[in-house]
CSV table of C-alpha atoms in Angstrom, one decimal:
chain,number,residue,atom,x,y,z
D,34,PRO,CA,4.9,60.8,41.9
D,35,VAL,CA,3.7,61.1,38.3
D,36,ALA,CA,2.8,57.9,36.5
D,37,PRO,CA,4.7,57.4,33.3
D,38,PRO,CA,2.6,57.9,30.1
D,39,PRO,CA,1.2,54.6,28.7
D,40,ALA,CA,3.4,52.9,26.1
D,41,VAL,CA,2.1,53.5,22.6
D,42,ALA,CA,2.0,50.3,20.6
D,43,THR,CA,3.9,50.5,17.4
D,44,PRO,CA,1.7,49.6,14.5
D,45,THR,CA,2.8,46.3,12.9
D,46,GLY,CA,2.1,44.4,9.7
D,47,ASN,CA,2.6,40.8,8.6
D,48,PHE,CA,4.9,39.7,5.8
D,49,LEU,CA,4.9,36.2,4.3
D,50,ILE,CA,7.9,34.9,2.3
D,51,GLY,CA,7.4,31.6,0.6
D,52,GLY,CA,7.3,29.8,-2.7
D,53,GLU,CA,9.4,27.0,-4.0
D,54,GLY,CA,12.2,29.4,-5.1
D,55,ALA,CA,12.5,30.8,-1.6
D,56,LEU,CA,12.7,27.4,0.2
D,57,ARG,CA,15.5,27.6,2.8
D,58,ALA,CA,16.6,31.0,1.7
D,59,GLU,CA,18.0,33.2,4.4
D,60,ILE,CA,15.8,36.3,5.0
D,61,TRP,CA,17.4,39.7,5.7
D,62,ILE,CA,15.1,42.6,6.7
D,63,ASP,CA,16.7,46.1,6.9
D,64,GLY,CA,20.2,44.5,7.3
D,65,SER,CA,19.3,41.9,10.0
D,66,SER,CA,19.0,38.2,9.5
D,67,ARG,CA,15.5,37.0,10.4
D,68,GLY,CA,15.7,33.3,9.7
D,69,PHE,CA,14.8,31.1,6.8
D,70,ALA,CA,11.9,30.9,4.3
D,71,PRO,CA,9.1,30.0,4.3
D,72,LYS,CA,8.3,32.3,7.2
D,73,LEU,CA,5.6,34.7,8.4
D,74,LEU,CA,7.1,37.8,10.0
D,75,GLU,CA,5.5,40.5,12.1
D,76,LEU,CA,7.3,43.8,11.5
D,77,PRO,CA,6.8,47.5,12.2
D,78,ALA,CA,4.4,49.0,9.7
D,79,GLY,CA,6.2,51.1,7.0
D,80,PRO,CA,8.9,50.7,4.5
D,81,HIS,CA,11.5,47.8,4.7
D,82,GLU,CA,14.4,46.5,2.6
D,83,VAL,CA,14.1,42.8,2.1
D,84,GLU,CA,16.8,40.5,0.8
D,85,LEU,CA,16.7,36.8,0.2
D,86,LEU,CA,19.9,34.8,0.1
D,87,LEU,CA,19.0,31.7,-1.9
D,88,VAL,CA,20.6,28.3,-1.5
D,89,SER,CA,22.0,28.7,-5.0
D,90,GLY,CA,23.9,31.7,-3.8
D,91,ALA,CA,21.7,34.2,-5.7
D,92,HIS,CA,20.4,37.4,-4.0
D,93,LEU,CA,16.9,38.8,-4.5
D,94,LYS,CA,16.1,42.2,-3.2
D,95,LYS,CA,12.8,44.0,-2.8
D,96,ARG,CA,11.4,47.1,-1.1
D,97,ILE,CA,8.1,46.6,0.7
D,98,THR,CA,5.7,48.8,2.6
D,99,LEU,CA,3.8,47.1,5.3
D,100,ALA,CA,0.5,48.4,6.6
D,101,GLU,CA,-1.6,47.5,9.7
D,102,SER,CA,-4.1,45.9,7.2
D,103,ASN,CA,-1.5,43.2,6.6
D,104,THR,CA,-2.8,40.8,9.2
D,105,PRO,CA,-1.7,37.2,9.9
D,106,SER,CA,-4.7,36.0,7.8
D,107,SER,CA,-4.0,38.5,5.0
D,108,PRO,CA,-0.3,39.2,5.0
D,109,LEU,CA,1.7,41.0,2.4
D,110,ARG,CA,3.2,38.2,0.4
D,111,TRP,CA,6.4,37.6,-1.6
D,112,LEU,CA,6.1,34.2,-3.3
D,113,VAL,CA,9.2,33.2,-5.3
D,114,PRO,CA,8.4,30.7,-8.0
């Protein structure tokens, strides 16, 4: 029998959503709910559509591009004032 090829790890990056304006906002990444701000997320590296649904009912949208250099200690940040 032939051993399966080793799994290739998908590169990931870290994204921090925070700031007073984002407090308790629901976080949507690429159309999926990912919890509530403030939050540090580990996502596949590359482009993502981010939407915050604020407690006030307002929506904020942003396109981000994560890189492997976005580590937990140096994440890509979106701080809402």
